[in-house]
């Protein structure tokens, strides 16, 4: 059953907004909001994305969960970005493409496509236009997607590499110290090592491999998709290490060894 109409009506009233106020905020006509709330018309993909962002609640939850059945504590968690109702495969839906043998493709989100992907990741029409490929050594039972990365934050994985990730249905399954491609509402697509703090602070602590970049916390409410890093492809030959980089690595190793020795003595 589709609960979208009754859910957006409930959320609007809880936020004490009029239909006109919501319409103005989403650049819609008031009659369109009324038609959606009363199930006179069905929402388009753009409608789903707009209302999801406006209320800060996953599209899957708006469609598949009857919010009227939630307790006040559950509703408070939901509105604070702790969307526990998208944890299972029955609720989390992903747009995908398949080859002639009905095997999932690996869609490629290149640098030019990244900005559009943040807003259209759930749009089957958009996903259907992305270039695709297959890698025979990856499992046919899992869903993968490829992204181009830029910048030096994840060195020694160089900028311009293509990183391939496995789709994570349940954010609670994010394992600390593993690398992930994370699609966010406002920061675009980021590639980081994650520490799962959802249970305690409702956030992910994101760390770069390049220590020159400071770690930071990302609220889980800002996360729309997560892909666990599997492998990366790079068409350029790595440059040989300079004498200075070798020296810096040796110094870093020595510092780590001294710290370990100090802890044993203490």
Coordinates of C-alpha atoms in Angstrom, one line a residue:
X1 CA 0.0 0.0 0.0
X2 CA 1.2 3.5 -0.8
X3 CA 1.0 5.8 2.2
X4 CA 2.6 8.8 0.5
X5 CA -0.5 11.1 0.5
X6 CA -1.5 10.5 4.1
X7 CA 2.1 10.7 5.3
X8 CA 2.9 14.1 3.8
X9 CA -0.4 15.4 5.1
X10 CA 0.5 14.2 8.6
X11 CA 4.0 15.6 8.4
X12 CA 2.7 18.9 7.2
X13 CA 0.3 19.2 10.1
X14 CA 2.9 18.2 12.6
X15 CA 5.1 21.0 11.3
X16 CA 2.1 23.3 11.5
X17 CA 2.4 24.3 7.9
X18 CA -0.4 25.1 5.5
X19 CA -0.7 23.6 2.1
X20 CA 0.2 26.9 0.6
X21 CA 3.3 27.2 2.7
X22 CA 4.5 23.8 1.6
X23 CA 3.6 24.6 -2.0
X24 CA 5.7 27.8 -1.9
X25 CA 8.7 26.0 -0.4
X26 CA 8.6 23.3 -3.0
X27 CA 7.7 25.6 -5.9
X28 CA 4.4 23.8 -6.5
X29 CA 0.8 24.9 -6.8
X30 CA -1.3 24.6 -3.7
X31 CA -3.8 22.5 -5.7
X32 CA -0.9 20.1 -6.5
X33 CA -0.1 19.6 -2.9
X34 CA -3.8 19.1 -2.1
X35 CA -4.2 16.5 -4.9
X36 CA -1.1 14.6 -3.6
X37 CA -2.3 14.6 0.0
X38 CA -5.8 13.4 -1.0
X39 CA -4.5 10.8 -3.5
X40 CA -6.2 12.5 -6.4
X41 CA -2.9 12.4 -8.3
X42 CA 0.2 10.1 -7.9
X43 CA 3.6 11.6 -7.1
X44 CA 6.3 11.9 -9.7
X45 CA 9.9 11.1 -9.0
X46 CA 10.6 14.9 -8.6
X47 CA 7.7 15.1 -6.1
X48 CA 9.2 12.2 -4.1
X49 CA 12.6 13.8 -4.0
X50 CA 11.2 17.2 -3.1
X51 CA 9.0 16.1 -0.2
X52 CA 11.8 13.7 1.0
X53 CA 14.3 16.6 1.2
X54 CA 11.7 19.0 2.7
X55 CA 10.7 16.7 5.6
X56 CA 14.1 15.0 5.9
X57 CA 12.7 11.5 5.6
X58 CA 13.6 8.8 3.1
X59 CA 11.5 8.3 0.0
X60 CA 11.0 4.6 0.9
X61 CA 9.6 5.5 4.3
X62 CA 7.2 8.1 2.9
X63 CA 5.8 5.5 0.5
X64 CA 5.9 2.3 2.5
X65 CA 5.5 3.1 6.2
X66 CA 2.2 4.3 7.8
X67 CA 3.5 7.1 9.9
X68 CA 0.3 7.3 11.8
X69 CA 1.1 4.0 13.5
X70 CA 4.3 5.3 15.1
X71 CA 4.7 6.1 18.7
X72 CA 5.8 9.6 19.7
X73 CA 9.3 8.4 20.5
X74 CA 9.5 6.6 17.2
X75 CA 8.3 9.8 15.5
X76 CA 10.8 11.9 17.3
X77 CA 13.6 9.6 16.2
X78 CA 12.3 9.8 12.6
X79 CA 12.1 13.6 12.5
X80 CA 15.6 13.8 14.1
X81 CA 17.1 11.9 11.2
X82 CA 17.2 8.4 12.8
X83 CA 15.2 6.7 10.0
X84 CA 15.2 3.1 11.3
X85 CA 12.4 2.2 8.9
X86 CA 14.8 1.9 5.9
X87 CA 16.9 -0.8 7.4
X88 CA 15.7 -3.8 5.5
X89 CA 15.6 -4.8 1.8
X90 CA 11.8 -4.7 1.8
X91 CA 11.9 -0.9 2.3
X92 CA 15.1 0.3 0.7
X93 CA 14.7 0.4 -3.1
X94 CA 17.4 1.0 -5.6
X95 CA 17.1 2.0 -9.3
X96 CA 19.2 -0.4 -11.4
X97 CA 19.8 -1.7 -14.9
X98 CA 20.4 -5.2 -16.2
X99 CA 22.1 -6.8 -19.2
X100 CA 20.6 -9.1 -21.8
X101 CA 21.0 -12.1 -19.4
X102 CA 19.2 -10.2 -16.6
X103 CA 22.4 -9.7 -14.6
X104 CA 22.8 -6.4 -12.8
X105 CA 25.1 -4.0 -14.6
X106 CA 27.7 -1.8 -12.9
X107 CA 26.6 1.7 -13.6
X108 CA 29.4 4.2 -14.0
X109 CA 28.9 7.7 -12.3
X110 CA 31.7 9.7 -13.9
X111 CA 32.8 13.2 -12.8
X112 CA 30.3 14.9 -15.0
X113 CA 27.4 12.8 -13.8
X114 CA 28.1 13.1 -10.0
X115 CA 26.2 16.4 -9.5
X116 CA 23.1 15.0 -11.2
X117 CA 23.4 11.7 -9.4
X118 CA 23.0 13.3 -5.9
X119 CA 19.5 14.4 -6.9
X120 CA 18.5 11.6 -9.3
X121 CA 20.0 8.5 -7.7
X122 CA 16.4 7.0 -7.2
X123 CA 15.2 7.9 -10.8
X124 CA 15.2 4.8 -13.0
X125 CA 15.2 7.0 -16.1
X126 CA 18.4 8.8 -15.0
X127 CA 20.1 5.6 -13.9
X128 CA 19.2 4.0 -17.3
X129 CA 21.2 6.6 -19.1
X130 CA 24.5 6.0 -17.2
X131 CA 27.2 4.0 -19.0
X132 CA 27.5 0.4 -17.8
X133 CA 30.0 -2.4 -17.7
X134 CA 30.5 -5.9 -16.1
X135 CA 33.4 -7.3 -14.1
X136 CA 33.4 -11.1 -14.1
X137 CA 35.2 -11.5 -10.8
X138 CA 32.4 -9.7 -8.8
X139 CA 29.5 -11.6 -7.3
X140 CA 26.3 -11.7 -9.4
X141 CA 24.3 -11.8 -6.2
X142 CA 25.3 -8.3 -5.1
X143 CA 24.7 -4.9 -6.5
X144 CA 27.7 -2.7 -7.5
X145 CA 28.2 0.8 -8.8
X146 CA 31.3 2.7 -9.9
X147 CA 32.2 6.3 -9.1
X148 CA 35.1 8.6 -10.2
X149 CA 37.0 10.2 -7.3
X150 CA 38.8 13.5 -7.3
X151 CA 41.2 15.1 -4.9
X152 CA 44.0 13.7 -2.8
X153 CA 42.2 12.9 0.4
X154 CA 42.3 9.1 -0.2
X155 CA 45.9 8.8 -1.4
X156 CA 47.5 6.5 -2.2
X157 CA 44.4 5.9 -4.2
X158 CA 45.0 8.7 -6.8
X159 CA 42.5 11.3 -8.1
X160 CA 40.8 10.2 -11.2
X161 CA 40.5 6.5 -10.1
X162 CA 37.3 4.7 -10.5
X163 CA 36.1 3.2 -7.2
X164 CA 33.6 0.4 -7.2
X165 CA 31.2 -0.1 -4.3
X166 CA 28.8 -2.7 -3.1
X167 CA 25.3 -1.4 -2.2
X168 CA 24.6 -1.3 1.5
X169 CA 20.8 -1.7 2.3
X170 CA 21.1 -1.2 6.0
X171 CA 23.1 1.8 7.3
X172 CA 23.5 -0.1 10.6
X173 CA 25.7 -2.6 8.7
X174 CA 28.4 0.0 8.0
X175 CA 31.5 -1.5 9.6
X176 CA 34.0 0.8 11.3
X177 CA 37.4 1.2 9.6
X178 CA 36.1 0.1 6.2
X179 CA 36.0 2.5 3.2
X180 CA 32.7 3.6 1.7
X181 CA 31.4 5.8 -1.1
X182 CA 28.7 7.9 0.6
X183 CA 26.0 9.9 -1.3
X184 CA 24.9 12.9 0.8
X185 CA 22.2 15.4 0.5
X186 CA 24.4 18.5 0.6
X187 CA 28.1 17.5 0.3
X188 CA 27.7 15.4 -2.9
X189 CA 29.6 12.1 -3.1
X190 CA 32.4 11.5 -0.7
X191 CA 34.9 8.6 -0.4
X192 CA 36.1 8.0 3.1
X193 CA 36.9 5.5 5.8
X194 CA 33.9 5.4 8.1
X195 CA 33.4 4.8 11.8
X196 CA 29.8 3.8 12.6
X197 CA 28.4 6.0 15.5
X198 CA 24.8 5.8 14.5
X199 CA 23.7 4.2 17.7
X200 CA 25.4 6.8 19.9
X201 CA 25.5 10.1 18.0
X202 CA 23.4 9.3 14.9
X203 CA 26.4 10.1 12.7
X204 CA 29.3 8.6 10.8
X205 CA 32.8 9.7 11.6
X206 CA 34.6 10.0 8.3
X207 CA 38.4 9.8 8.0
X208 CA 40.7 10.3 4.9
X209 CA 43.6 8.0 4.2
X210 CA 45.7 11.1 3.6
X211 CA 46.4 12.4 7.1
X212 CA 46.6 16.0 5.8
X213 CA 42.8 16.0 5.7
X214 CA 41.0 16.4 9.0
X215 CA 38.3 13.8 9.9
X216 CA 34.7 15.0 10.5
X217 CA 31.3 13.8 11.6
X218 CA 28.4 13.4 9.1
X219 CA 24.9 13.2 10.5
X220 CA 23.2 10.0 9.2
X221 CA 20.2 12.2 8.2
X222 CA 22.4 13.7 5.5
X223 CA 23.1 10.2 4.0
X224 CA 21.0 9.0 1.1
X225 CA 23.1 6.1 -0.2
X226 CA 26.1 4.0 0.9
X227 CA 28.4 1.8 -1.1
X228 CA 31.1 -0.3 0.5
X229 CA 34.4 0.0 -1.3
X230 CA 35.4 -3.2 -3.2
X231 CA 38.2 -2.2 -5.5
X232 CA 39.4 0.6 -7.7
X233 CA 40.6 0.9 -11.3
X234 CA 43.3 3.3 -12.5
X235 CA 44.6 3.7 -16.0
X236 CA 47.8 5.6 -15.1
X237 CA 51.1 4.1 -13.9
X238 CA 51.9 5.3 -10.3
X239 CA 54.9 7.6 -10.1
X240 CA 57.9 6.2 -8.2
X241 CA 58.3 7.4 -4.6
X242 CA 60.6 10.3 -4.2
X243 CA 63.5 10.2 -1.7
X244 CA 61.6 12.7 0.4
X245 CA 58.4 10.6 0.5
X246 CA 60.4 7.5 1.4
X247 CA 62.1 9.5 4.2
X248 CA 58.8 10.8 5.5
X249 CA 57.3 7.3 5.5
X250 CA 60.3 6.0 7.5
X251 CA 60.0 8.8 10.0
X252 CA 56.3 8.0 10.4
X253 CA 57.0 4.3 11.0
X254 CA 59.7 5.3 13.6
X255 CA 57.2 7.5 15.4
X256 CA 54.7 4.7 15.5
X257 CA 57.3 2.2 16.8
X258 CA 58.3 4.7 19.6
X259 CA 54.7 5.1 20.7
X260 CA 54.2 1.3 20.9
X261 CA 57.5 1.0 22.9
X262 CA 56.4 3.7 25.2
X263 CA 53.1 2.1 25.9
X264 CA 54.8 -1.2 26.7
X265 CA 57.2 0.4 29.1
X266 CA 54.3 2.3 30.8

